[in-house]
mmCIF file of C-alpha atoms in Angstrom:
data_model
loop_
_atom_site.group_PDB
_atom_site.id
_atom_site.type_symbol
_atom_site.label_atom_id
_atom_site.label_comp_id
_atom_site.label_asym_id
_atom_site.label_seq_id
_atom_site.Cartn_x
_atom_site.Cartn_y
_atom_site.Cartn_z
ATOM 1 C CA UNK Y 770 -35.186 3.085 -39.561
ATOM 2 C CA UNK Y 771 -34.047 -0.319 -38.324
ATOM 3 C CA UNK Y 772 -31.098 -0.154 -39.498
ATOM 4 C CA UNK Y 773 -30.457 3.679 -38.407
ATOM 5 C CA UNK Y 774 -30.771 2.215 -34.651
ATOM 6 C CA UNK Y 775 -28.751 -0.518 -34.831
ATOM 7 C CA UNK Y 776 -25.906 1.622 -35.755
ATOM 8 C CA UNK Y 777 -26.920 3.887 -33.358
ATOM 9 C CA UNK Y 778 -26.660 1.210 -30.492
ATOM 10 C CA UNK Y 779 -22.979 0.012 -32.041
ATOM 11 C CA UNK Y 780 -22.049 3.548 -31.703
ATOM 12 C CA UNK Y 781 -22.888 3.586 -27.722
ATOM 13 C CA UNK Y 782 -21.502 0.495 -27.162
ATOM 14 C CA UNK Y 783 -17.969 1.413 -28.707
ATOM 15 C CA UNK Y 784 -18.040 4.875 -26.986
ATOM 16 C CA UNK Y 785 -18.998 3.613 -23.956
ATOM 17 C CA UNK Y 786 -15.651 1.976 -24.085
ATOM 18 C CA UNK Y 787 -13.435 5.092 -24.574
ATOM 19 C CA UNK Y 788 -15.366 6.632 -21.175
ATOM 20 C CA UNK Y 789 -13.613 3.833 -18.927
ATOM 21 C CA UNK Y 790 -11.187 5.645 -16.378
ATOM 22 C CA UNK Y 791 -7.570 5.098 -17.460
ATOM 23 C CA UNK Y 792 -5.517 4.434 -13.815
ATOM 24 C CA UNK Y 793 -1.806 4.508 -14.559
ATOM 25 C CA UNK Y 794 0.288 2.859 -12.221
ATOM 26 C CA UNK Y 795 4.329 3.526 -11.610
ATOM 27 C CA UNK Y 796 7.019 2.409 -9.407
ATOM 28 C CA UNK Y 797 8.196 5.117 -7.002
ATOM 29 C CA UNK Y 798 11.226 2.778 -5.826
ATOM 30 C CA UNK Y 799 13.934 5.335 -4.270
ATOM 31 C CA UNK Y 800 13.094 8.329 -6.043
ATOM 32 C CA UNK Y 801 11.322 10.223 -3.587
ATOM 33 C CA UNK Y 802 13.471 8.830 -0.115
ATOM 34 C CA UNK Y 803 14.382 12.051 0.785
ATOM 35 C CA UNK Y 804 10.763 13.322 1.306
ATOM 36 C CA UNK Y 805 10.558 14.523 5.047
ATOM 37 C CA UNK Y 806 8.494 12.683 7.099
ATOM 38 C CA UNK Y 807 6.957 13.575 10.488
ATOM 39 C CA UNK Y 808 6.956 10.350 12.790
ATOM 40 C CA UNK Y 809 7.106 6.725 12.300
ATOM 41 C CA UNK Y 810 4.220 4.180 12.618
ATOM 42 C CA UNK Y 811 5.557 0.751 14.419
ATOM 43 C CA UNK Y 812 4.620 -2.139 16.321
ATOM 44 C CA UNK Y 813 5.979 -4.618 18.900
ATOM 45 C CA UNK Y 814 5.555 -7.815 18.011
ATOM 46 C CA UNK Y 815 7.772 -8.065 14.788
ATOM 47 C CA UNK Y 816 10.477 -10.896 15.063
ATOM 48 C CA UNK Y 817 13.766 -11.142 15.126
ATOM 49 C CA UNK Y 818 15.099 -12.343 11.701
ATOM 50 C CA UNK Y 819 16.628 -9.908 9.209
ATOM 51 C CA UNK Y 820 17.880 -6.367 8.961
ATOM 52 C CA UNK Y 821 15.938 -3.391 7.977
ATOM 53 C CA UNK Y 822 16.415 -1.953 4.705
ATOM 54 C CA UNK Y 823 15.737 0.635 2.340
ATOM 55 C CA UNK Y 824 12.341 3.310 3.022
ATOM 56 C CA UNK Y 825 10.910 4.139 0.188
ATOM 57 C CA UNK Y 826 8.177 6.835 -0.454
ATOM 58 C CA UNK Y 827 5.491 8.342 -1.825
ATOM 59 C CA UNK Y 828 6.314 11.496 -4.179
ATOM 60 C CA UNK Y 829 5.482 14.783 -2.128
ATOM 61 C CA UNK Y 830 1.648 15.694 -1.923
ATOM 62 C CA UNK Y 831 1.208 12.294 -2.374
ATOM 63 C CA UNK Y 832 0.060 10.170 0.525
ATOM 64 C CA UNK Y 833 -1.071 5.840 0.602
ATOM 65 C CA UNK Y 834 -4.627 4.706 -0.143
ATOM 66 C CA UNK Y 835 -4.365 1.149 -0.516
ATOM 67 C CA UNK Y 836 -2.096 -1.851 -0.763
ATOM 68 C CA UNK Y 837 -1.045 -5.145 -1.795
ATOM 69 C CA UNK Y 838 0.665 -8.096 -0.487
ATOM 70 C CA UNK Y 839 2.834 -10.913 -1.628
ATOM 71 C CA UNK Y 840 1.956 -14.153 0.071
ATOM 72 C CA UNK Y 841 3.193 -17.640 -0.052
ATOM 73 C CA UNK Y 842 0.332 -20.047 0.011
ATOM 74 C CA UNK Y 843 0.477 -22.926 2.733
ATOM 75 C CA UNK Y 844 3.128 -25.207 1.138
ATOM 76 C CA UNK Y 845 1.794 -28.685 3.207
ATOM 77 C CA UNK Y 846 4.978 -29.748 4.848
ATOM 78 C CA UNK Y 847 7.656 -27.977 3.421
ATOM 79 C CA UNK Y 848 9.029 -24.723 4.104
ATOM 80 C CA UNK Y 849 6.783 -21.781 4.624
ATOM 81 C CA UNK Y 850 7.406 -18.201 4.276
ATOM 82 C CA UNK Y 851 3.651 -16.825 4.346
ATOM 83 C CA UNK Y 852 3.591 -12.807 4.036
ATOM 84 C CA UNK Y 853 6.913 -11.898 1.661
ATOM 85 C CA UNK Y 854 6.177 -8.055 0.861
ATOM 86 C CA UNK Y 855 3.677 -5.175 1.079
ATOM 87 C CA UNK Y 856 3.167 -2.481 -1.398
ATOM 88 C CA UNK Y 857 1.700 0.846 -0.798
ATOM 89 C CA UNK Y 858 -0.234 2.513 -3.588
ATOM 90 C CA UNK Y 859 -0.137 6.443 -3.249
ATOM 91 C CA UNK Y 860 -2.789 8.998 -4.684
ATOM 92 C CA UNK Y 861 -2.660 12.604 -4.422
ATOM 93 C CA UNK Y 862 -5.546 14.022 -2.879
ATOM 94 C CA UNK Y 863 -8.665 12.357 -4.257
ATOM 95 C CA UNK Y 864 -7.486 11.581 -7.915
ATOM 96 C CA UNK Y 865 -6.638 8.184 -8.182
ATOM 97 C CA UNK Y 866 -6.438 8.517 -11.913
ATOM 98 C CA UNK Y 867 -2.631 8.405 -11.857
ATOM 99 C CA UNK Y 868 -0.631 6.383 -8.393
ATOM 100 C CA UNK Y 869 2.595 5.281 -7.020
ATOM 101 C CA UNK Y 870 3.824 2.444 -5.738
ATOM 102 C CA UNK Y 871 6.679 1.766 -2.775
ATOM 103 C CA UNK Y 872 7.751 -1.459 -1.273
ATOM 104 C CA UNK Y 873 10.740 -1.042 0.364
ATOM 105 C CA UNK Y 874 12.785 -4.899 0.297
ATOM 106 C CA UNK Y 875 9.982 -8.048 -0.553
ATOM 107 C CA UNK Y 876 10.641 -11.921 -0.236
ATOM 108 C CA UNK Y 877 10.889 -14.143 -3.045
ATOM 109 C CA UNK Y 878 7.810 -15.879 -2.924
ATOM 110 C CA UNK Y 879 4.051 -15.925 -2.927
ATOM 111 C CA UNK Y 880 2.371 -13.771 -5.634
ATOM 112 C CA UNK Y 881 1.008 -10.289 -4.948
ATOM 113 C CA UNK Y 882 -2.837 -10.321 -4.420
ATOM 114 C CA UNK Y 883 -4.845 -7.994 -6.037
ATOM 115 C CA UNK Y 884 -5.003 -4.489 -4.481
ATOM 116 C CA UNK Y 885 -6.811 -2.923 -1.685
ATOM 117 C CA UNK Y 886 -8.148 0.254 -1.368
ATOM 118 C CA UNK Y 887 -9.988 2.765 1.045
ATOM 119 C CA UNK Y 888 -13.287 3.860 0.467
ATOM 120 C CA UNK Y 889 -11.806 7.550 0.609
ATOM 121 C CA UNK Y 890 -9.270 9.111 3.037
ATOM 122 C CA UNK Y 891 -5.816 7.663 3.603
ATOM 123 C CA UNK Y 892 -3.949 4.935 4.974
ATOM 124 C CA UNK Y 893 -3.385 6.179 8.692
ATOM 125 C CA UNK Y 894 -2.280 3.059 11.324
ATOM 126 C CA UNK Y 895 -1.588 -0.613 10.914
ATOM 127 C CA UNK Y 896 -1.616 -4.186 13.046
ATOM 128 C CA UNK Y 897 0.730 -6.932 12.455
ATOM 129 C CA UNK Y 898 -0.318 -10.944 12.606
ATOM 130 C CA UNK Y 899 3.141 -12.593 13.647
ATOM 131 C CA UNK Y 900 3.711 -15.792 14.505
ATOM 132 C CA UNK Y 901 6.452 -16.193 17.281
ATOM 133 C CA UNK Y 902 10.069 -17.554 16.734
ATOM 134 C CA UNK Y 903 8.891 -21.889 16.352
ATOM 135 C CA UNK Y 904 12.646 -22.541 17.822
ATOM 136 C CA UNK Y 905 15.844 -24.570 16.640
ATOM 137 C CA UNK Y 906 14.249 -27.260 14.194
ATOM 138 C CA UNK Y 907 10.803 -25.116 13.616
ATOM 139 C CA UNK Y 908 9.681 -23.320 10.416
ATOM 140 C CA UNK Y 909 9.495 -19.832 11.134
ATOM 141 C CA UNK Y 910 6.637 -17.658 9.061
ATOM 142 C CA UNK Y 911 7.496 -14.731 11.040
ATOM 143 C CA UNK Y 912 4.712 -11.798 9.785
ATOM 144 C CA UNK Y 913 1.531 -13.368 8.268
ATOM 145 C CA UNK Y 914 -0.734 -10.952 7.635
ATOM 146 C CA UNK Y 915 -1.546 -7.280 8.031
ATOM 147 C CA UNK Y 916 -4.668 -4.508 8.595
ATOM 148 C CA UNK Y 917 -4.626 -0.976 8.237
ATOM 149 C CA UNK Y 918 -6.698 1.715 9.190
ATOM 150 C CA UNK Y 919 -8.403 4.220 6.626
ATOM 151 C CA UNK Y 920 -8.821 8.177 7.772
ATOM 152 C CA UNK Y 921 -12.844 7.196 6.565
ATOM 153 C CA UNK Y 922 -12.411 4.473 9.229
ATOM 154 C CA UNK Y 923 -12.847 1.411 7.098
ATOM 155 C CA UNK Y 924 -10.647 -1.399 7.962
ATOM 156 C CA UNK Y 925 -8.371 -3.147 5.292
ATOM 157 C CA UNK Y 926 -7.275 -7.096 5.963
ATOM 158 C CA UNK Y 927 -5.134 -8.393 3.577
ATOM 159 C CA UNK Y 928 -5.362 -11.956 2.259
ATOM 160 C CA UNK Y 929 -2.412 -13.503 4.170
ATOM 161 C CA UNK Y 930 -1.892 -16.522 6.287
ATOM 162 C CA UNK Y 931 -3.424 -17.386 9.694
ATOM 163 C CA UNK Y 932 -0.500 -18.876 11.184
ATOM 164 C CA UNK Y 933 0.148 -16.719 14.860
ATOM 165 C CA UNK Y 934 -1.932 -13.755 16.607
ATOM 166 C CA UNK Y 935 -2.173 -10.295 15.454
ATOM 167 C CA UNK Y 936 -0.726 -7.691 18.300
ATOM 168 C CA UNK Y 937 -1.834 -4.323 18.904
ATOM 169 C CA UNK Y 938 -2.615 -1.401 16.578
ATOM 170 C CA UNK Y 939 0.221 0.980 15.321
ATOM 171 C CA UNK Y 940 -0.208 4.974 16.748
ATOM 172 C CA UNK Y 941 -2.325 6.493 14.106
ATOM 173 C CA UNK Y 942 -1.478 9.642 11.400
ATOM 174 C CA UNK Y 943 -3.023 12.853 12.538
ATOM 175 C CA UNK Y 944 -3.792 15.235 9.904
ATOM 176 C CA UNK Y 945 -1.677 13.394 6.915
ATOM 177 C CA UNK Y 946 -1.328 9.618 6.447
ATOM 178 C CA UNK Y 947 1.275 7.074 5.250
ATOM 179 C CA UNK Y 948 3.359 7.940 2.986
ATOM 180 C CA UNK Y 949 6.268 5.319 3.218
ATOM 181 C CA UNK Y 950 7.483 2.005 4.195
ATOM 182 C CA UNK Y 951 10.729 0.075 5.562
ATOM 183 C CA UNK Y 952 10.915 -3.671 5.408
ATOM 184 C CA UNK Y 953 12.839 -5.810 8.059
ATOM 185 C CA UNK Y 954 13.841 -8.895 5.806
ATOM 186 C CA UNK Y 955 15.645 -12.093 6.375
ATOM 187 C CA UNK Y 956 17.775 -12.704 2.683
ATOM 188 C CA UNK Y 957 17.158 -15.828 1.061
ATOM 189 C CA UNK Y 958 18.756 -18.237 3.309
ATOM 190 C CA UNK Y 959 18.839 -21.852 0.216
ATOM 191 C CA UNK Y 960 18.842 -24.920 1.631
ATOM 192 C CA UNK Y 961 17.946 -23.444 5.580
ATOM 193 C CA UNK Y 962 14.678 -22.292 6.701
ATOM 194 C CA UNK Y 963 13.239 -19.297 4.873
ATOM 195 C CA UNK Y 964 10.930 -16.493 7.132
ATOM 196 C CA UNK Y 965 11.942 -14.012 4.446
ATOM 197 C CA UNK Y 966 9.767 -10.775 6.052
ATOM 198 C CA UNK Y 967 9.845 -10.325 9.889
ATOM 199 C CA UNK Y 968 8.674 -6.712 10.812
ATOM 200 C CA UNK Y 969 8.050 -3.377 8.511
ATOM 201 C CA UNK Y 970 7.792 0.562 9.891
ATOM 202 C CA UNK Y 971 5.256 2.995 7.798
ATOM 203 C CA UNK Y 972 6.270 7.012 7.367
ATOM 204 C CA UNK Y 973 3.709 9.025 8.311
ATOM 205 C CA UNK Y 974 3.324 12.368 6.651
ATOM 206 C CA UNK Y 975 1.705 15.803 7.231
ATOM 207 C CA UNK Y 976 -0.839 17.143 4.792
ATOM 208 C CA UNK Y 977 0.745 20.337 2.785
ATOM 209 C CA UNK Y 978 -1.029 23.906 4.618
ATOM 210 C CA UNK Y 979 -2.842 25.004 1.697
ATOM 211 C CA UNK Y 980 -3.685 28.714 1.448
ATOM 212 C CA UNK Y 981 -7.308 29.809 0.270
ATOM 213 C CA UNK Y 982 -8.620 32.920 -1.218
ATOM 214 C CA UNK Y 983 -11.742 33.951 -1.787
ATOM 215 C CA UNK Y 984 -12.573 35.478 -5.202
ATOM 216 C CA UNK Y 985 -12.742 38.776 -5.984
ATOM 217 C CA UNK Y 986 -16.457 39.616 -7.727
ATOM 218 C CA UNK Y 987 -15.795 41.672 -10.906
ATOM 219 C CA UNK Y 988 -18.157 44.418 -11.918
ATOM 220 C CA UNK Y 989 -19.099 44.070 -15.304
ATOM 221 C CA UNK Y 990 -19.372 47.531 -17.090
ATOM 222 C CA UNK Y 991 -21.837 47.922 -20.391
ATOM 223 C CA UNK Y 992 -20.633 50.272 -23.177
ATOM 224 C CA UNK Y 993 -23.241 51.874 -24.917
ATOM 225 C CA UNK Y 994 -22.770 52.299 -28.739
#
């Protein structure tokens, strides 16, 4: 009997195993860029550095519901970059069994901190922590660190730097969310100063109109035999 339990037990332990949710994760990248989008979610206080590039977004149906960031820890007297990217992580409606992700251009250094998500809901509005152009011989961080909004109203902080203030909030998504992002980066500049990411614009996308029926009862006829 002893040993029928113990085997027992084993068996629970090893099943309870194969009962862990799977999450699959891919890389969107460009393949969904030509989704339409209904506004654009910015703010004022990006800097100056850079040129915007690429959007890249969420597959259709498919809206943000966390993050991640890559950020340059404080490097003590030599050049810092602070926040170099910011990657959206897209779910379709409440399954986040299988997600995108979209990034848009990142910086070249940091590492990306583990992700970030909303209780429930969406992504829906954002605020920027910038610190200001530091002048001819300063060492420009540009955009430290970054909050967003969920549609469940939690608020998200990422773990970035502290160097600057953090302006106002973004408008917000009405009935939709995020669904895509645009960087504004400075390229790698070598030997000059580095402030890699200076400003980034979010896509903000309407939720599909989804028709609903009710069901039709069915009578239920008995033959005899």
């Amino acid at each position: 009997m002893v040993r029928l339990f113990t085997i027992v037990a084993v068996l629970a332990v090893l099943s309870s195993g194969f009962c862990e949710e799977k999450i699959f994760m891919q890389r969107a990248g460009v393949a969904f860029s030509n989704r339409e989008y209904r506004s654009m979610l910015t703010v004022t206080n990006g800097e100056q550095f850079g040129s915007w590039t690429w959007p890249e977004m969420c597959p259709d149906n498919f809206f943000a519901v966390g993050f991640s960031v890559r950020v340059e820890s404080n490097q003590y007297g030599l050049d810092d970059t602070a926040l170099n990217g910011i990657r959206l992580i897209c779910a379709k409606d409440e399954d986040r069994s299988f997600l995108y992700t979209v990034e848009s251009h990142t910086g070249y250094f940091g590492v990306w901190s583990q992700p970030q998500y909303c209780p429930s809901g969406v992504l829906t509005s954002f605020q920027l922590r910038v610190e200001p152009h530091q002048g001819l011989f300063g060492d420009d961080t540009t955009v430290n660190n970054i909050k967003f909004r969920c549609s469940s109203n939690p608020m998200l902080e990422a773990p970035g730097m502290d160097w600057g203030e953090y302006g106002h909030w973004s408008a917000e998504c009405t009935n939709g969310g995020i669904c895509g992002i645009e960087s504004k980066m400075e390229e790698y500049q070598y030997a000059l100063d580095d402030s890699t990411l200076n400003d980034v614009r979010f896509h903000c996308c309407a939720k599909s109109q989804q028709i609903t029926t009710t069901p039709q009862s069915l009578e239920c006829t008995h033959v005899r035999g």
